[in-house]
mmCIF file of C-alpha atoms and ligand atoms in Angstrom:
data_model
loop_
_atom_site.group_PDB
_atom_site.id
_atom_site.type_symbol
_atom_site.label_atom_id
_atom_site.label_comp_id
_atom_site.label_asym_id
_atom_site.label_seq_id
_atom_site.Cartn_x
_atom_site.Cartn_y
_atom_site.Cartn_z
ATOM 1 C CA MET A 1 94.557 23.971 -7.061
ATOM 2 C CA ALA A 2 92.454 20.786 -6.679
ATOM 3 C CA LYS A 3 88.738 21.334 -7.154
ATOM 4 C CA ARG A 4 86.525 20.932 -4.133
ATOM 5 C CA ASP A 5 83.187 19.064 -4.211
ATOM 6 C CA ILE A 6 80.521 19.501 -1.538
ATOM 7 C CA LEU A 7 78.419 16.347 -1.639
ATOM 8 C CA SER A 8 78.082 15.840 2.118
ATOM 9 C CA VAL A 9 78.214 17.811 5.358
ATOM 10 C CA ALA A 10 81.238 15.585 6.030
ATOM 11 C CA ASP A 11 83.093 17.375 3.197
ATOM 12 C CA PHE A 12 83.668 20.177 5.729
ATOM 13 C CA THR A 13 85.631 20.121 8.962
ATOM 14 C CA PRO A 14 83.750 21.073 12.152
ATOM 15 C CA GLY A 15 85.863 24.259 12.287
ATOM 16 C CA GLU A 16 84.894 25.209 8.747
ATOM 17 C CA ILE A 17 81.219 24.716 9.566
ATOM 18 C CA GLU A 18 81.364 27.038 12.566
ATOM 19 C CA GLN A 19 83.217 29.622 10.508
ATOM 20 C CA LEU A 20 80.763 29.426 7.582
ATOM 21 C CA VAL A 21 77.747 29.704 9.890
ATOM 22 C CA LYS A 22 79.133 32.813 11.608
ATOM 23 C CA GLN A 23 80.148 34.344 8.280
ATOM 24 C CA ALA A 24 76.675 33.655 6.801
ATOM 25 C CA VAL A 25 75.115 35.704 9.592
ATOM 26 C CA LYS A 26 77.657 38.523 9.122
ATOM 27 C CA SER A 27 77.224 38.497 5.320
ATOM 28 C CA LYS A 28 73.701 39.858 5.665
ATOM 29 C CA LYS A 29 75.194 43.255 6.565
ATOM 30 C CA GLU A 30 78.310 43.238 4.394
ATOM 31 C CA ALA A 31 79.134 43.974 0.758
ATOM 32 C CA TRP A 32 79.371 40.680 -1.104
ATOM 33 C CA PRO A 33 82.683 39.817 -2.777
ATOM 34 C CA GLN A 34 82.257 39.648 -6.576
ATOM 35 C CA VAL A 35 84.191 36.371 -6.791
ATOM 36 C CA LEU A 36 81.945 34.973 -9.543
ATOM 37 C CA ALA A 37 82.392 37.908 -11.933
ATOM 38 C CA GLY A 38 82.877 36.421 -15.401
ATOM 39 C CA LYS A 39 81.962 32.931 -14.114
ATOM 40 C CA SER A 40 78.920 30.753 -14.752
ATOM 41 C CA ILE A 41 77.322 28.086 -12.560
ATOM 42 C CA VAL A 42 74.828 25.511 -13.840
ATOM 43 C CA LEU A 43 71.915 24.320 -11.737
ATOM 44 C CA LEU A 44 71.205 20.773 -12.882
ATOM 45 C CA PHE A 45 67.926 19.580 -11.317
ATOM 46 C CA GLU A 46 66.273 16.140 -11.661
ATOM 47 C CA LYS A 47 63.537 17.086 -9.175
ATOM 48 C CA PRO A 48 61.393 20.220 -8.603
ATOM 49 C CA SER A 49 62.509 23.017 -6.264
ATOM 50 C CA LEU A 50 61.448 26.424 -5.048
ATOM 51 C CA ARG A 51 63.944 27.371 -2.315
ATOM 52 C CA THR A 52 67.091 25.659 -3.522
ATOM 53 C CA ARG A 53 66.815 26.886 -7.093
ATOM 54 C CA MET A 54 65.873 30.456 -6.151
ATOM 55 C CA SER A 55 68.468 30.786 -3.387
ATOM 56 C CA PHE A 56 71.337 29.384 -5.471
ATOM 57 C CA GLU A 57 70.426 31.501 -8.525
ATOM 58 C CA LEU A 58 70.267 34.628 -6.357
ATOM 59 C CA ALA A 59 73.484 33.753 -4.541
ATOM 60 C CA VAL A 60 75.328 33.396 -7.873
ATOM 61 C CA HIS A 61 73.959 36.753 -9.074
ATOM 62 C CA GLN A 62 74.835 38.459 -5.785
ATOM 63 C CA LEU A 63 78.459 37.325 -6.230
ATOM 64 C CA GLY A 64 78.549 38.742 -9.761
ATOM 65 C CA GLY A 65 78.121 35.437 -11.625
ATOM 66 C CA TYR A 66 75.679 33.969 -14.174
ATOM 67 C CA ALA A 67 73.399 31.082 -13.164
ATOM 68 C CA MET A 68 71.893 28.718 -15.758
ATOM 69 C CA TYR A 69 69.047 26.353 -14.835
ATOM 70 C CA MET A 70 68.560 22.974 -16.475
ATOM 71 C CA SER A 71 65.150 21.492 -15.726
ATOM 72 C CA PRO A 72 64.381 17.802 -15.013
ATOM 73 C CA GLU A 73 62.883 17.383 -18.520
ATOM 74 C CA GLU A 74 65.925 18.788 -20.298
ATOM 75 C CA VAL A 75 68.719 17.028 -18.488
ATOM 76 C CA GLY A 76 67.866 13.351 -18.934
ATOM 77 C CA LEU A 77 70.901 12.468 -16.782
ATOM 78 C CA GLY A 78 71.914 8.904 -17.538
ATOM 79 C CA LYS A 79 69.040 8.537 -20.045
ATOM 80 C CA ARG A 80 69.542 11.002 -22.885
ATOM 81 C CA GLU A 81 73.251 11.082 -22.130
ATOM 82 C CA SER A 82 75.613 9.305 -19.756
ATOM 83 C CA VAL A 83 76.458 11.059 -16.494
ATOM 84 C CA PRO A 84 80.246 11.095 -17.236
ATOM 85 C CA ASP A 85 79.593 12.673 -20.666
ATOM 86 C CA VAL A 86 77.401 15.373 -19.081
ATOM 87 C CA ALA A 87 80.133 16.047 -16.513
ATOM 88 C CA HIS A 88 82.786 16.428 -19.237
ATOM 89 C CA VAL A 89 80.625 18.736 -21.360
ATOM 90 C CA LEU A 90 79.609 21.015 -18.474
ATOM 91 C CA SER A 91 83.256 21.289 -17.398
ATOM 92 C CA ARG A 92 83.956 22.935 -20.778
ATOM 93 C CA TYR A 93 81.217 25.553 -20.347
ATOM 94 C CA VAL A 94 80.857 26.588 -16.716
ATOM 95 C CA GLN A 95 82.841 26.878 -13.482
ATOM 96 C CA GLY A 96 80.549 24.884 -11.161
ATOM 97 C CA ILE A 97 77.664 22.409 -10.991
ATOM 98 C CA VAL A 98 74.896 22.642 -8.398
ATOM 99 C CA ALA A 99 72.981 19.377 -8.800
ATOM 100 C CA ARG A 100 69.769 17.902 -7.380
ATOM 101 C CA THR A 101 69.567 14.206 -8.200
ATOM 102 C CA PHE A 102 67.450 11.192 -7.311
ATOM 103 C CA GLN A 103 70.448 9.006 -6.522
ATOM 104 C CA HIS A 104 73.437 10.160 -4.514
ATOM 105 C CA ARG A 105 75.577 7.956 -6.760
ATOM 106 C CA THR A 106 74.758 10.280 -9.684
ATOM 107 C CA LEU A 107 76.327 13.193 -7.781
ATOM 108 C CA GLU A 108 79.427 11.123 -7.043
ATOM 109 C CA THR A 109 79.741 10.284 -10.730
ATOM 110 C CA LEU A 110 79.321 13.922 -11.743
ATOM 111 C CA ALA A 111 82.037 14.869 -9.239
ATOM 112 C CA GLU A 112 84.346 12.099 -10.429
ATOM 113 C CA PHE A 113 84.169 13.034 -14.125
ATOM 114 C CA SER A 114 84.015 16.847 -13.935
ATOM 115 C CA SER A 115 86.955 19.167 -13.513
ATOM 116 C CA ILE A 116 84.814 21.803 -11.716
ATOM 117 C CA PRO A 117 83.269 21.779 -8.201
ATOM 118 C CA VAL A 118 79.991 19.876 -7.727
ATOM 119 C CA ILE A 119 77.616 20.942 -4.951
ATOM 120 C CA ASN A 120 74.813 18.723 -3.649
ATOM 121 C CA ALA A 121 71.476 20.530 -3.935
ATOM 122 C CA LEU A 122 69.702 17.443 -2.472
ATOM 123 C CA SER A 123 69.985 13.726 -3.217
ATOM 124 C CA ASP A 124 68.232 10.707 -1.740
ATOM 125 C CA TYR A 125 71.037 10.558 0.853
ATOM 126 C CA GLU A 126 71.840 14.120 1.929
ATOM 127 C CA HIS A 127 70.742 17.760 1.769
ATOM 128 C CA PRO A 128 73.880 19.461 3.157
ATOM 129 C CA CYS A 129 73.036 23.070 2.219
ATOM 130 C CA GLN A 130 69.722 22.743 4.031
ATOM 131 C CA ALA A 131 71.283 21.401 7.231
ATOM 132 C CA LEU A 132 74.058 24.000 7.310
ATOM 133 C CA ALA A 133 71.670 26.869 6.587
ATOM 134 C CA ASP A 134 69.584 25.493 9.449
ATOM 135 C CA LEU A 135 72.575 25.653 11.802
ATOM 136 C CA THR A 136 72.829 29.298 10.743
ATOM 137 C CA THR A 137 69.201 29.858 11.797
ATOM 138 C CA ILE A 138 69.715 28.031 15.105
ATOM 139 C CA TYR A 139 72.878 30.023 15.839
ATOM 140 C CA GLU A 140 71.125 33.314 15.106
ATOM 141 C CA ARG A 141 68.245 32.444 17.391
ATOM 142 C CA LYS A 142 70.054 30.744 20.256
ATOM 143 C CA GLY A 143 73.445 32.492 20.130
ATOM 144 C CA LYS A 144 75.248 29.141 20.345
ATOM 145 C CA LEU A 145 75.213 25.597 18.960
ATOM 146 C CA LYS A 146 77.072 23.351 21.385
ATOM 147 C CA GLY A 147 74.965 21.710 24.091
ATOM 148 C CA LEU A 148 71.558 22.373 22.474
ATOM 149 C CA ASN A 149 69.060 19.497 22.107
ATOM 150 C CA LEU A 150 67.594 18.980 18.632
ATOM 151 C CA ALA A 151 64.696 16.527 18.338
ATOM 152 C CA PHE A 152 64.061 15.270 14.821
ATOM 153 C CA VAL A 153 60.574 13.754 14.602
ATOM 154 C CA GLY A 154 59.808 11.614 11.556
ATOM 155 C CA ASP A 155 61.611 9.984 8.655
ATOM 156 C CA GLY A 156 65.344 9.187 8.828
ATOM 157 C CA ASN A 157 65.719 10.776 5.379
ATOM 158 C CA ASN A 158 68.200 12.952 3.456
ATOM 159 C CA VAL A 159 67.548 16.024 5.639
ATOM 160 C CA ALA A 160 67.847 13.935 8.822
ATOM 161 C CA ASN A 161 71.164 12.461 7.603
ATOM 162 C CA SER A 162 72.665 15.881 6.934
ATOM 163 C CA LEU A 163 71.359 17.349 10.203
ATOM 164 C CA LEU A 164 72.729 14.356 12.115
ATOM 165 C CA LEU A 165 76.201 14.943 10.674
ATOM 166 C CA ALA A 166 76.029 18.720 11.214
ATOM 167 C CA CYS A 167 74.840 18.374 14.835
ATOM 168 C CA SER A 168 77.400 15.695 15.673
ATOM 169 C CA MET A 169 80.171 17.925 14.337
ATOM 170 C CA VAL A 170 79.276 21.054 16.315
ATOM 171 C CA GLY A 171 78.175 19.430 19.595
ATOM 172 C CA ILE A 172 74.373 19.634 19.278
ATOM 173 C CA ASN A 173 72.631 16.624 20.841
ATOM 174 C CA PHE A 174 70.611 14.857 18.144
ATOM 175 C CA LEU A 175 67.586 12.820 19.221
ATOM 176 C CA ILE A 176 65.519 11.252 16.447
ATOM 177 C CA ALA A 177 62.121 9.604 16.899
ATOM 178 C CA SER A 178 61.057 7.418 13.979
ATOM 179 C CA PRO A 179 59.286 4.101 13.404
ATOM 180 C CA GLN A 180 62.079 1.497 13.553
ATOM 181 C CA GLU A 181 62.062 0.665 9.835
ATOM 182 C CA TYR A 182 62.422 4.365 8.925
ATOM 183 C CA SER A 183 65.216 5.206 11.326
ATOM 184 C CA LEU A 184 68.756 6.282 10.460
ATOM 185 C CA LYS A 185 71.002 3.747 8.764
ATOM 186 C CA ASP A 186 74.157 2.302 10.326
ATOM 187 C CA ASN A 187 76.577 3.783 7.769
ATOM 188 C CA ILE A 188 75.691 7.413 8.525
ATOM 189 C CA LEU A 189 75.509 6.709 12.258
ATOM 190 C CA MET A 190 79.036 5.329 12.218
ATOM 191 C CA ILE A 191 80.348 8.559 10.691
ATOM 192 C CA ALA A 192 78.326 10.737 13.077
ATOM 193 C CA ASN A 193 79.404 8.775 16.140
ATOM 194 C CA LYS A 194 83.044 9.493 15.335
ATOM 195 C CA TYR A 195 82.360 13.241 15.194
ATOM 196 C CA ALA A 196 80.221 13.032 18.345
ATOM 197 C CA GLU A 197 83.088 11.473 20.315
ATOM 198 C CA LYS A 198 85.111 14.598 19.666
ATOM 199 C CA SER A 199 82.383 17.253 19.969
ATOM 200 C CA GLY A 200 80.561 15.740 22.981
ATOM 201 C CA SER A 201 77.268 15.515 21.063
ATOM 202 C CA GLN A 202 74.824 12.798 22.245
ATOM 203 C CA ILE A 203 73.036 10.833 19.512
ATOM 204 C CA MET A 204 69.879 8.935 20.434
ATOM 205 C CA LEU A 205 67.624 6.796 18.245
ATOM 206 C CA LEU A 206 64.125 6.545 19.725
ATOM 207 C CA GLU A 207 60.705 5.360 18.676
ATOM 208 C CA GLU A 208 58.676 7.541 21.024
ATOM 209 C CA PRO A 209 58.296 11.169 19.796
ATOM 210 C CA ALA A 210 57.654 12.479 23.337
ATOM 211 C CA MET A 211 60.985 11.090 24.536
ATOM 212 C CA ALA A 212 62.863 12.895 21.788
ATOM 213 C CA ALA A 213 60.893 16.117 22.316
ATOM 214 C CA LYS A 214 61.544 16.230 26.092
ATOM 215 C CA ASP A 215 63.537 19.411 26.911
ATOM 216 C CA ALA A 216 64.227 20.037 23.226
ATOM 217 C CA ASP A 217 65.612 23.429 22.165
ATOM 218 C CA VAL A 218 64.640 22.637 18.579
ATOM 219 C CA ILE A 219 61.861 20.406 17.260
ATOM 220 C CA TYR A 220 62.562 19.593 13.630
ATOM 221 C CA THR A 221 60.409 17.708 11.164
ATOM 222 C CA ASP A 222 60.260 17.028 7.438
ATOM 223 C CA VAL A 223 57.808 15.391 5.044
ATOM 224 C CA TRP A 224 57.031 11.701 5.578
ATOM 225 C CA THR A 225 57.251 11.005 1.827
ATOM 226 C CA SER A 226 60.244 12.511 0.041
ATOM 227 C CA MET A 227 60.520 13.264 -3.657
ATOM 228 C CA GLY A 228 60.959 9.970 -5.490
ATOM 229 C CA GLN A 229 58.992 7.957 -2.847
ATOM 230 C CA GLU A 230 55.502 8.963 -4.036
ATOM 231 C CA GLU A 231 54.447 5.323 -4.530
ATOM 232 C CA GLU A 232 54.936 4.712 -0.791
ATOM 233 C CA TYR A 233 52.731 7.664 0.233
ATOM 234 C CA GLU A 234 49.814 5.702 1.731
ATOM 235 C CA GLN A 235 51.970 3.196 3.571
ATOM 236 C CA ARG A 236 54.097 6.033 5.021
ATOM 237 C CA CYS A 237 51.042 7.996 6.192
ATOM 238 C CA ILE A 238 50.048 4.957 8.239
ATOM 239 C CA ALA A 239 53.565 4.319 9.596
ATOM 240 C CA PHE A 240 54.090 7.965 10.647
ATOM 241 C CA ALA A 241 50.562 8.703 11.935
ATOM 242 C CA GLU A 242 51.829 9.065 15.533
ATOM 243 C CA TYR A 243 54.778 11.240 14.498
ATOM 244 C CA GLN A 244 53.007 14.532 13.908
ATOM 245 C CA VAL A 245 54.439 17.725 15.377
ATOM 246 C CA ASN A 246 51.433 19.193 17.204
ATOM 247 C CA ASP A 247 50.650 21.023 20.462
ATOM 248 C CA LYS A 248 50.591 17.809 22.476
ATOM 249 C CA LEU A 249 54.147 17.000 21.393
ATOM 250 C CA LEU A 250 55.388 20.586 21.727
ATOM 251 C CA ALA A 251 54.323 20.550 25.407
ATOM 252 C CA TYR A 252 57.339 18.280 26.115
ATOM 253 C CA ALA A 253 59.852 20.731 24.634
ATOM 254 C CA LYS A 254 61.393 23.775 26.306
ATOM 255 C CA LYS A 255 59.078 26.791 26.373
ATOM 256 C CA ASP A 256 61.297 28.744 23.985
ATOM 257 C CA ALA A 257 61.863 25.789 21.615
ATOM 258 C CA LEU A 258 62.167 26.532 17.908
ATOM 259 C CA VAL A 259 59.962 24.541 15.538
ATOM 260 C CA MET A 260 61.770 24.000 12.253
ATOM 261 C CA HIS A 261 60.833 22.573 8.851
ATOM 262 C CA PRO A 262 62.835 22.735 5.596
ATOM 263 C CA LEU A 263 59.608 23.121 3.531
ATOM 264 C CA PRO A 264 57.629 22.228 1.506
ATOM 265 C CA ALA A 265 55.317 21.272 4.390
ATOM 266 C CA HIS A 266 52.249 19.056 4.310
ATOM 267 C CA HIS A 267 49.918 20.783 6.733
ATOM 268 C CA GLY A 268 47.902 18.156 8.649
ATOM 269 C CA GLU A 269 50.514 15.419 8.081
ATOM 270 C CA GLU A 270 53.987 15.875 9.662
ATOM 271 C CA VAL A 271 52.880 19.235 11.111
ATOM 272 C CA ALA A 272 49.396 19.891 12.533
ATOM 273 C CA VAL A 273 47.413 22.566 10.720
ATOM 274 C CA GLY A 274 48.412 25.964 12.133
ATOM 275 C CA ILE A 275 51.923 25.009 13.314
ATOM 276 C CA VAL A 276 53.804 26.463 10.314
ATOM 277 C CA ASP A 277 51.836 29.684 10.650
ATOM 278 C CA ARG A 278 52.528 29.958 14.377
ATOM 279 C CA TYR A 279 56.253 29.290 13.923
ATOM 280 C CA ARG A 280 56.503 31.104 10.581
ATOM 281 C CA SER A 281 59.142 33.483 11.856
ATOM 282 C CA VAL A 282 61.746 30.760 12.295
ATOM 283 C CA ILE A 283 60.524 28.511 9.440
ATOM 284 C CA PHE A 284 60.731 31.303 6.874
ATOM 285 C CA ASP A 285 64.045 32.450 8.335
ATOM 286 C CA GLN A 286 65.231 28.940 7.473
ATOM 287 C CA ALA A 287 64.189 29.493 3.862
ATOM 288 C CA GLU A 288 65.868 32.934 3.785
ATOM 289 C CA ASN A 289 69.071 31.634 5.350
ATOM 290 C CA ARG A 290 69.486 29.171 2.483
ATOM 291 C CA LEU A 291 70.445 32.231 0.437
ATOM 292 C CA HIS A 292 72.865 33.693 3.009
ATOM 293 C CA PHE A 293 74.538 30.370 3.752
ATOM 294 C CA GLN A 294 74.922 29.341 0.096
ATOM 295 C CA ARG A 295 76.268 32.766 -0.931
ATOM 296 C CA THR A 296 78.817 32.437 1.863
ATOM 297 C CA LEU A 297 79.706 28.918 0.738
ATOM 298 C CA LEU A 298 80.174 29.978 -2.895
ATOM 299 C CA ALA A 299 82.228 33.001 -1.830
ATOM 300 C CA GLU A 300 84.529 30.659 0.087
ATOM 301 C CA LEU A 301 84.781 28.032 -2.698
ATOM 302 C CA TYR A 302 85.599 30.594 -5.413
ATOM 303 C CA LYS A 303 87.705 33.120 -3.450
HETATM 304 N N1 CP B 401 63.895 22.956 1.367
HETATM 305 C C1 CP B 401 64.112 22.811 0.030
HETATM 306 O O1 CP B 401 65.152 22.281 -0.395
HETATM 307 O O2 CP B 401 63.123 23.258 -0.752
HETATM 308 P P1 CP B 401 62.997 23.078 -2.331
HETATM 309 O O3 CP B 401 62.757 21.598 -2.572
HETATM 310 O O4 CP B 401 61.832 23.922 -2.738
HETATM 311 O O5 CP B 401 64.281 23.506 -2.970
HETATM 312 N N1 NVA B 402 63.055 15.114 2.342
HETATM 313 C C1 NVA B 402 62.498 16.013 1.377
HETATM 314 C C2 NVA B 402 63.168 17.331 1.467
HETATM 315 C C3 NVA B 402 62.667 18.395 0.509
HETATM 316 C C4 NVA B 402 63.391 19.674 0.634
HETATM 317 C C5 NVA B 402 62.639 15.417 -0.014
HETATM 318 O O1 NVA B 402 63.689 14.852 -0.319
HETATM 319 O O2 NVA B 402 61.695 15.513 -0.803
#
């Protein structure tokens, strides 16, 4: 059977996404299939992580497998050793690669030269496991996906790209408010627009946070400066100063709106101090659901 890589939300069909999300919720109360018994998965990380590393390691263990972590210092992807050589070597040892890389291209090269599945654990372009775990959280809370309004306030980054694709596939309306130069790029919009035509999802690019937040069922934000962009920190703080999720902005959303954040959060920057604490129930559900979604994904890939 051909190996299956998960580098993008678009590596799933909309039907598969709905099925995985529902199964992830169910899996909390079921016995987990031991599909990884006798199998090993490597976690190859070029950047730090709390949630992604912990939730993938636990998911592998819960399915009976062995997880091995390679830290940023050890890997030296493309420096100590070429990416194709690393892919070939790992294919001789383990049955899957979960990789967090600076460049999305590195993931594509790993996938091209390995004979085992490669899963994107975050790149500069996408964070698919985050977005799909977040759909799981939204589904649990709202009992549906189609027809909801999700307002993304802030940077058109990796998390925004994956959420855009996920929402456009399942019929969630995606409204993003960003400064123009930090908005979503045309290539990802083209893909999302095609899905949206079929699902009925509305996609809107806005500059005014209040316009995106109006009648939102979900207000979503992420850091203004992602890993790898640290040199731009000061310039980004200035550009995004008006894009903070705070009480003034939340007043535009529906009364029962969820406030979501993938974490880590910068309290006092993209979220006002106190917001994460007030909405901790949903925000920490997001973190927990990373585990349930990823275990469900691995169970499906290795069944
Ligand atoms: N949300 C998320 O991916 O967190 P980590 O960077 O800690 O893995
Ligand atoms: N956009 C953030 C997400 C962290 C989970 C980053 O790439 O650093």
